[in-house]
Amino acid sequence: MRQSTTSRRLGAAALIAALAVTGLSACFPNPADLVEQGVEDAVEGATGGDVSLGGELPDGFPDSVALVDGDITFAAGAGGSEGWIVMIASTAADPVADAAAKLEAAGFTEDTTLSGEGASAVVYSNGEYFVLVAGEGEAVSYTVTPQTK
């Protein structure tokens, strides 16, 4: 009789362990999501700003800054006088030219053009914000800072 009770206890323990592992594995997020969230939290904690490693604009990003079509791959900003940074992967034939055209259509005027081998950058302003648009290949970055008056 003693063997029977021990066997039942071992069987019950094995069943509980199997159910716990199966149930808990569904509760844990994808490891890549954990890393992304950890990086976002670390940067936000260090800077006091809002950070996204894909998909979302930071809090307070100005609506007047027209962005090139594409996927947001990185976004950060403390807003206010600190400004914002947004990086976009675009499928446009010339992403920087497309970004420049969108800014001009939104009322921005070109201040300065900088160019280098394989990369280019343009500075725009609208009286409220300076926008540095830089790109290489399909990557376009926006650095937006409020103009001081």
JSON list of C-alpha atoms in Angstrom, two decimals:
[
{"chain": "A", "resi": 1, "resn": "MET", "atom": "CA", "xyz": [0.00, 0.00, 0.00]},
{"chain": "A", "resi": 2, "resn": "ARG", "atom": "CA", "xyz": [2.86, 2.29, 0.72]},
{"chain": "A", "resi": 3, "resn": "GLN", "atom": "CA", "xyz": [4.19, 2.01, -2.85]},
{"chain": "A", "resi": 4, "resn": "SER", "atom": "CA", "xyz": [0.78, 2.88, -4.24]},
{"chain": "A", "resi": 5, "resn": "THR", "atom": "CA", "xyz": [0.54, 6.11, -2.19]},
{"chain": "A", "resi": 6, "resn": "THR", "atom": "CA", "xyz": [4.10, 7.11, -3.13]},
{"chain": "A", "resi": 7, "resn": "SER", "atom": "CA", "xyz": [3.42, 6.42, -6.81]},
{"chain": "A", "resi": 8, "resn": "ARG", "atom": "CA", "xyz": [0.26, 8.53, -6.69]},
{"chain": "A", "resi": 9, "resn": "ARG", "atom": "CA", "xyz": [2.08, 11.40, -5.01]},
{"chain": "A", "resi": 10, "resn": "LEU", "atom": "CA", "xyz": [4.90, 11.29, -7.57]},
{"chain": "A", "resi": 11, "resn": "GLY", "atom": "CA", "xyz": [2.36, 11.13, -10.41]},
{"chain": "A", "resi": 12, "resn": "ALA", "atom": "CA", "xyz": [0.40, 14.05, -8.98]},
{"chain": "A", "resi": 13, "resn": "ALA", "atom": "CA", "xyz": [3.59, 16.08, -8.50]},
{"chain": "A", "resi": 14, "resn": "ALA", "atom": "CA", "xyz": [4.66, 15.38, -12.09]},
{"chain": "A", "resi": 15, "resn": "LEU", "atom": "CA", "xyz": [1.22, 16.37, -13.38]},
{"chain": "A", "resi": 16, "resn": "ILE", "atom": "CA", "xyz": [1.22, 19.62, -11.36]},
{"chain": "A", "resi": 17, "resn": "ALA", "atom": "CA", "xyz": [4.73, 20.44, -12.60]},
{"chain": "A", "resi": 18, "resn": "ALA", "atom": "CA", "xyz": [3.76, 19.79, -16.22]},
{"chain": "A", "resi": 19, "resn": "LEU", "atom": "CA", "xyz": [0.63, 21.95, -15.92]},
{"chain": "A", "resi": 20, "resn": "ALA", "atom": "CA", "xyz": [2.57, 24.73, -14.22]},
{"chain": "A", "resi": 21, "resn": "VAL", "atom": "CA", "xyz": [5.25, 24.80, -16.94]},
{"chain": "A", "resi": 22, "resn": "THR", "atom": "CA", "xyz": [2.64, 24.71, -19.71]},
{"chain": "A", "resi": 23, "resn": "GLY", "atom": "CA", "xyz": [0.50, 27.39, -18.07]},
{"chain": "A", "resi": 24, "resn": "LEU", "atom": "CA", "xyz": [3.40, 29.68, -17.22]},
{"chain": "A", "resi": 25, "resn": "SER", "atom": "CA", "xyz": [5.01, 29.47, -20.66]},
{"chain": "A", "resi": 26, "resn": "ALA", "atom": "CA", "xyz": [1.93, 31.14, -22.13]},
{"chain": "A", "resi": 27, "resn": "CYS", "atom": "CA", "xyz": [2.31, 33.99, -19.63]},
{"chain": "A", "resi": 28, "resn": "PHE", "atom": "CA", "xyz": [5.83, 35.01, -20.64]},
{"chain": "A", "resi": 29, "resn": "PRO", "atom": "CA", "xyz": [6.32, 37.48, -23.50]},
{"chain": "A", "resi": 30, "resn": "ASN", "atom": "CA", "xyz": [8.64, 37.03, -26.44]},
{"chain": "A", "resi": 31, "resn": "PRO", "atom": "CA", "xyz": [12.31, 37.52, -25.33]},
{"chain": "A", "resi": 32, "resn": "ALA", "atom": "CA", "xyz": [12.84, 40.13, -28.08]},
{"chain": "A", "resi": 33, "resn": "ASP", "atom": "CA", "xyz": [9.90, 42.12, -26.68]},
{"chain": "A", "resi": 34, "resn": "LEU", "atom": "CA", "xyz": [11.46, 41.95, -23.21]},
{"chain": "A", "resi": 35, "resn": "VAL", "atom": "CA", "xyz": [14.77, 43.30, -24.54]},
{"chain": "A", "resi": 36, "resn": "GLU", "atom": "CA", "xyz": [13.03, 46.10, -26.47]},
{"chain": "A", "resi": 37, "resn": "GLN", "atom": "CA", "xyz": [10.96, 47.09, -23.44]},
{"chain": "A", "resi": 38, "resn": "GLY", "atom": "CA", "xyz": [14.06, 46.94, -21.21]},
{"chain": "A", "resi": 39, "resn": "VAL", "atom": "CA", "xyz": [15.98, 49.28, -23.50]},
{"chain": "A", "resi": 40, "resn": "GLU", "atom": "CA", "xyz": [13.04, 51.67, -23.73]},
{"chain": "A", "resi": 41, "resn": "ASP", "atom": "CA", "xyz": [12.65, 51.70, -19.94]},
{"chain": "A", "resi": 42, "resn": "ALA", "atom": "CA", "xyz": [16.38, 52.24, -19.39]},
{"chain": "A", "resi": 43, "resn": "VAL", "atom": "CA", "xyz": [16.58, 55.18, -21.80]},
{"chain": "A", "resi": 44, "resn": "GLU", "atom": "CA", "xyz": [13.38, 56.71, -20.45]},
{"chain": "A", "resi": 45, "resn": "GLY", "atom": "CA", "xyz": [14.69, 56.35, -16.89]},
{"chain": "A", "resi": 46, "resn": "ALA", "atom": "CA", "xyz": [18.03, 57.93, -17.76]},
{"chain": "A", "resi": 47, "resn": "THR", "atom": "CA", "xyz": [16.64, 60.82, -19.79]},
{"chain": "A", "resi": 48, "resn": "GLY", "atom": "CA", "xyz": [13.19, 61.35, -18.34]},
{"chain": "A", "resi": 49, "resn": "GLY", "atom": "CA", "xyz": [11.89, 61.27, -21.92]},
{"chain": "A", "resi": 50, "resn": "ASP", "atom": "CA", "xyz": [9.59, 59.10, -23.97]},
{"chain": "A", "resi": 51, "resn": "VAL", "atom": "CA", "xyz": [11.25, 56.38, -26.10]},
{"chain": "A", "resi": 52, "resn": "SER", "atom": "CA", "xyz": [9.87, 53.95, -28.67]},
{"chain": "A", "resi": 53, "resn": "LEU", "atom": "CA", "xyz": [11.91, 51.35, -30.50]},
{"chain": "A", "resi": 54, "resn": "GLY", "atom": "CA", "xyz": [9.34, 50.97, -33.19]},
{"chain": "A", "resi": 55, "resn": "GLY", "atom": "CA", "xyz": [5.95, 52.19, -34.19]},
{"chain": "A", "resi": 56, "resn": "GLU", "atom": "CA", "xyz": [5.07, 55.20, -32.07]},
{"chain": "A", "resi": 57, "resn": "LEU", "atom": "CA", "xyz": [5.92, 58.88, -32.06]},
{"chain": "A", "resi": 58, "resn": "PRO", "atom": "CA", "xyz": [7.12, 60.26, -28.72]},
{"chain": "A", "resi": 59, "resn": "ASP", "atom": "CA", "xyz": [4.74, 62.22, -26.51]},
{"chain": "A", "resi": 60, "resn": "GLY", "atom": "CA", "xyz": [4.28, 65.80, -27.60]},
{"chain": "A", "resi": 61, "resn": "PHE", "atom": "CA", "xyz": [5.76, 65.35, -31.09]},
{"chain": "A", "resi": 62, "resn": "PRO", "atom": "CA", "xyz": [4.53, 68.38, -33.07]},
{"chain": "A", "resi": 63, "resn": "ASP", "atom": "CA", "xyz": [1.71, 67.74, -35.54]},
{"chain": "A", "resi": 64, "resn": "SER", "atom": "CA", "xyz": [3.13, 70.47, -37.79]},
{"chain": "A", "resi": 65, "resn": "VAL", "atom": "CA", "xyz": [6.19, 68.34, -38.62]},
{"chain": "A", "resi": 66, "resn": "ALA", "atom": "CA", "xyz": [5.17, 66.27, -41.65]},
{"chain": "A", "resi": 67, "resn": "LEU", "atom": "CA", "xyz": [6.92, 62.88, -41.79]},
{"chain": "A", "resi": 68, "resn": "VAL", "atom": "CA", "xyz": [7.87, 60.71, -44.75]},
{"chain": "A", "resi": 69, "resn": "ASP", "atom": "CA", "xyz": [5.77, 57.55, -45.17]},
{"chain": "A", "resi": 70, "resn": "GLY", "atom": "CA", "xyz": [7.34, 54.45, -43.66]},
{"chain": "A", "resi": 71, "resn": "ASP", "atom": "CA", "xyz": [7.86, 52.49, -40.46]},
{"chain": "A", "resi": 72, "resn": "ILE", "atom": "CA", "xyz": [9.06, 54.30, -37.34]},
{"chain": "A", "resi": 73, "resn": "THR", "atom": "CA", "xyz": [12.11, 52.34, -36.17]},
{"chain": "A", "resi": 74, "resn": "PHE", "atom": "CA", "xyz": [13.12, 54.61, -33.29]},
{"chain": "A", "resi": 75, "resn": "ALA", "atom": "CA", "xyz": [11.59, 57.63, -31.59]},
{"chain": "A", "resi": 76, "resn": "ALA", "atom": "CA", "xyz": [12.63, 59.58, -28.51]},
{"chain": "A", "resi": 77, "resn": "GLY", "atom": "CA", "xyz": [11.96, 62.91, -26.94]},
{"chain": "A", "resi": 78, "resn": "ALA", "atom": "CA", "xyz": [11.54, 64.84, -23.78]},
{"chain": "A", "resi": 79, "resn": "GLY", "atom": "CA", "xyz": [9.35, 67.36, -25.59]},
{"chain": "A", "resi": 80, "resn": "GLY", "atom": "CA", "xyz": [9.21, 71.02, -24.80]},
{"chain": "A", "resi": 81, "resn": "SER", "atom": "CA", "xyz": [12.59, 72.71, -25.16]},
{"chain": "A", "resi": 82, "resn": "GLU", "atom": "CA", "xyz": [14.41, 69.38, -25.38]},
{"chain": "A", "resi": 83, "resn": "GLY", "atom": "CA", "xyz": [13.09, 68.29, -28.79]},
{"chain": "A", "resi": 84, "resn": "TRP", "atom": "CA", "xyz": [12.56, 64.91, -30.44]},
{"chain": "A", "resi": 85, "resn": "ILE", "atom": "CA", "xyz": [14.34, 62.37, -32.66]},
{"chain": "A", "resi": 86, "resn": "VAL", "atom": "CA", "xyz": [12.46, 60.08, -35.04]},
{"chain": "A", "resi": 87, "resn": "MET", "atom": "CA", "xyz": [13.94, 57.50, -37.41]},
{"chain": "A", "resi": 88, "resn": "ILE", "atom": "CA", "xyz": [11.86, 56.05, -40.24]},
{"chain": "A", "resi": 89, "resn": "ALA", "atom": "CA", "xyz": [12.51, 53.23, -42.71]},
{"chain": "A", "resi": 90, "resn": "SER", "atom": "CA", "xyz": [10.98, 54.50, -45.95]},
{"chain": "A", "resi": 91, "resn": "THR", "atom": "CA", "xyz": [10.36, 52.73, -49.24]},
{"chain": "A", "resi": 92, "resn": "ALA", "atom": "CA", "xyz": [10.38, 56.01, -51.22]},
{"chain": "A", "resi": 93, "resn": "ALA", "atom": "CA", "xyz": [12.81, 56.20, -54.15]},
{"chain": "A", "resi": 94, "resn": "ASP", "atom": "CA", "xyz": [14.54, 59.20, -52.51]},
{"chain": "A", "resi": 95, "resn": "PRO", "atom": "CA", "xyz": [13.43, 59.35, -48.86]},
{"chain": "A", "resi": 96, "resn": "VAL", "atom": "CA", "xyz": [15.24, 62.62, -48.01]},
{"chain": "A", "resi": 97, "resn": "ALA", "atom": "CA", "xyz": [13.76, 64.41, -51.05]},
{"chain": "A", "resi": 98, "resn": "ASP", "atom": "CA", "xyz": [10.32, 63.03, -50.13]},
{"chain": "A", "resi": 99, "resn": "ALA", "atom": "CA", "xyz": [10.74, 64.18, -46.52]},
{"chain": "A", "resi": 100, "resn": "ALA", "atom": "CA", "xyz": [11.85, 67.64, -47.72]},
{"chain": "A", "resi": 101, "resn": "ALA", "atom": "CA", "xyz": [8.82, 67.92, -50.02]},
{"chain": "A", "resi": 102, "resn": "LYS", "atom": "CA", "xyz": [6.45, 66.99, -47.18]},
{"chain": "A", "resi": 103, "resn": "LEU", "atom": "CA", "xyz": [8.00, 69.59, -44.87]},
{"chain": "A", "resi": 104, "resn": "GLU", "atom": "CA", "xyz": [7.80, 72.29, -47.58]},
{"chain": "A", "resi": 105, "resn": "ALA", "atom": "CA", "xyz": [4.14, 71.41, -48.17]},
{"chain": "A", "resi": 106, "resn": "ALA", "atom": "CA", "xyz": [3.57, 71.84, -44.41]},
{"chain": "A", "resi": 107, "resn": "GLY", "atom": "CA", "xyz": [4.99, 75.38, -44.49]},
{"chain": "A", "resi": 108, "resn": "PHE", "atom": "CA", "xyz": [8.64, 74.77, -43.62]},
{"chain": "A", "resi": 109, "resn": "THR", "atom": "CA", "xyz": [11.41, 76.54, -45.55]},
{"chain": "A", "resi": 110, "resn": "GLU", "atom": "CA", "xyz": [14.91, 75.27, -46.19]},
{"chain": "A", "resi": 111, "resn": "ASP", "atom": "CA", "xyz": [17.68, 76.86, -44.12]},
{"chain": "A", "resi": 112, "resn": "THR", "atom": "CA", "xyz": [20.73, 74.79, -45.06]},
{"chain": "A", "resi": 113, "resn": "THR", "atom": "CA", "xyz": [21.62, 71.76, -47.17]},
{"chain": "A", "resi": 114, "resn": "LEU", "atom": "CA", "xyz": [24.53, 69.50, -46.25]},
{"chain": "A", "resi": 115, "resn": "SER", "atom": "CA", "xyz": [25.67, 66.57, -48.34]},
{"chain": "A", "resi": 116, "resn": "GLY", "atom": "CA", "xyz": [28.29, 63.89, -48.22]},
{"chain": "A", "resi": 117, "resn": "GLU", "atom": "CA", "xyz": [29.11, 60.65, -49.96]},
{"chain": "A", "resi": 118, "resn": "GLY", "atom": "CA", "xyz": [25.94, 58.56, -49.91]},
{"chain": "A", "resi": 119, "resn": "ALA", "atom": "CA", "xyz": [24.21, 60.74, -47.31]},
{"chain": "A", "resi": 120, "resn": "SER", "atom": "CA", "xyz": [22.47, 64.06, -47.22]},
{"chain": "A", "resi": 121, "resn": "ALA", "atom": "CA", "xyz": [20.92, 66.36, -44.65]},
{"chain": "A", "resi": 122, "resn": "VAL", "atom": "CA", "xyz": [18.63, 69.36, -44.87]},
{"chain": "A", "resi": 123, "resn": "VAL", "atom": "CA", "xyz": [17.64, 71.86, -42.18]},
{"chain": "A", "resi": 124, "resn": "TYR", "atom": "CA", "xyz": [14.14, 73.35, -42.30]},
{"chain": "A", "resi": 125, "resn": "SER", "atom": "CA", "xyz": [12.31, 75.82, -40.10]},
{"chain": "A", "resi": 126, "resn": "ASN", "atom": "CA", "xyz": [8.81, 77.19, -39.80]},
{"chain": "A", "resi": 127, "resn": "GLY", "atom": "CA", "xyz": [9.33, 79.88, -37.16]},
{"chain": "A", "resi": 128, "resn": "GLU", "atom": "CA", "xyz": [8.39, 77.44, -34.41]},
{"chain": "A", "resi": 129, "resn": "TYR", "atom": "CA", "xyz": [10.69, 74.43, -35.00]},
{"chain": "A", "resi": 130, "resn": "PHE", "atom": "CA", "xyz": [14.01, 73.59, -36.62]},
{"chain": "A", "resi": 131, "resn": "VAL", "atom": "CA", "xyz": [13.97, 70.20, -38.34]},
{"chain": "A", "resi": 132, "resn": "LEU", "atom": "CA", "xyz": [17.18, 68.45, -39.41]},
{"chain": "A", "resi": 133, "resn": "VAL", "atom": "CA", "xyz": [16.33, 65.72, -41.91]},
{"chain": "A", "resi": 134, "resn": "ALA", "atom": "CA", "xyz": [19.16, 63.32, -42.68]},
{"chain": "A", "resi": 135, "resn": "GLY", "atom": "CA", "xyz": [19.22, 60.09, -44.57]},
{"chain": "A", "resi": 136, "resn": "GLU", "atom": "CA", "xyz": [21.13, 57.34, -46.22]},
{"chain": "A", "resi": 137, "resn": "GLY", "atom": "CA", "xyz": [19.47, 54.62, -48.26]},
{"chain": "A", "resi": 138, "resn": "GLU", "atom": "CA", "xyz": [15.98, 53.96, -46.91]},
{"chain": "A", "resi": 139, "resn": "ALA", "atom": "CA", "xyz": [16.71, 55.41, -43.46]},
{"chain": "A", "resi": 140, "resn": "VAL", "atom": "CA", "xyz": [15.51, 58.94, -42.68]},
{"chain": "A", "resi": 141, "resn": "SER", "atom": "CA", "xyz": [16.03, 60.66, -39.34]},
{"chain": "A", "resi": 142, "resn": "TYR", "atom": "CA", "xyz": [14.34, 63.78, -38.05]},
{"chain": "A", "resi": 143, "resn": "THR", "atom": "CA", "xyz": [15.82, 65.88, -35.27]},
{"chain": "A", "resi": 144, "resn": "VAL", "atom": "CA", "xyz": [13.23, 68.42, -34.19]},
{"chain": "A", "resi": 145, "resn": "THR", "atom": "CA", "xyz": [14.02, 71.29, -31.81]},
{"chain": "A", "resi": 146, "resn": "PRO", "atom": "CA", "xyz": [11.92, 74.28, -30.85]},
{"chain": "A", "resi": 147, "resn": "GLN", "atom": "CA", "xyz": [13.21, 77.63, -32.08]},
{"chain": "A", "resi": 148, "resn": "THR", "atom": "CA", "xyz": [13.98, 80.06, -29.31]},
{"chain": "A", "resi": 149, "resn": "LYS", "atom": "CA", "xyz": [12.43, 83.47, -29.67]}
]
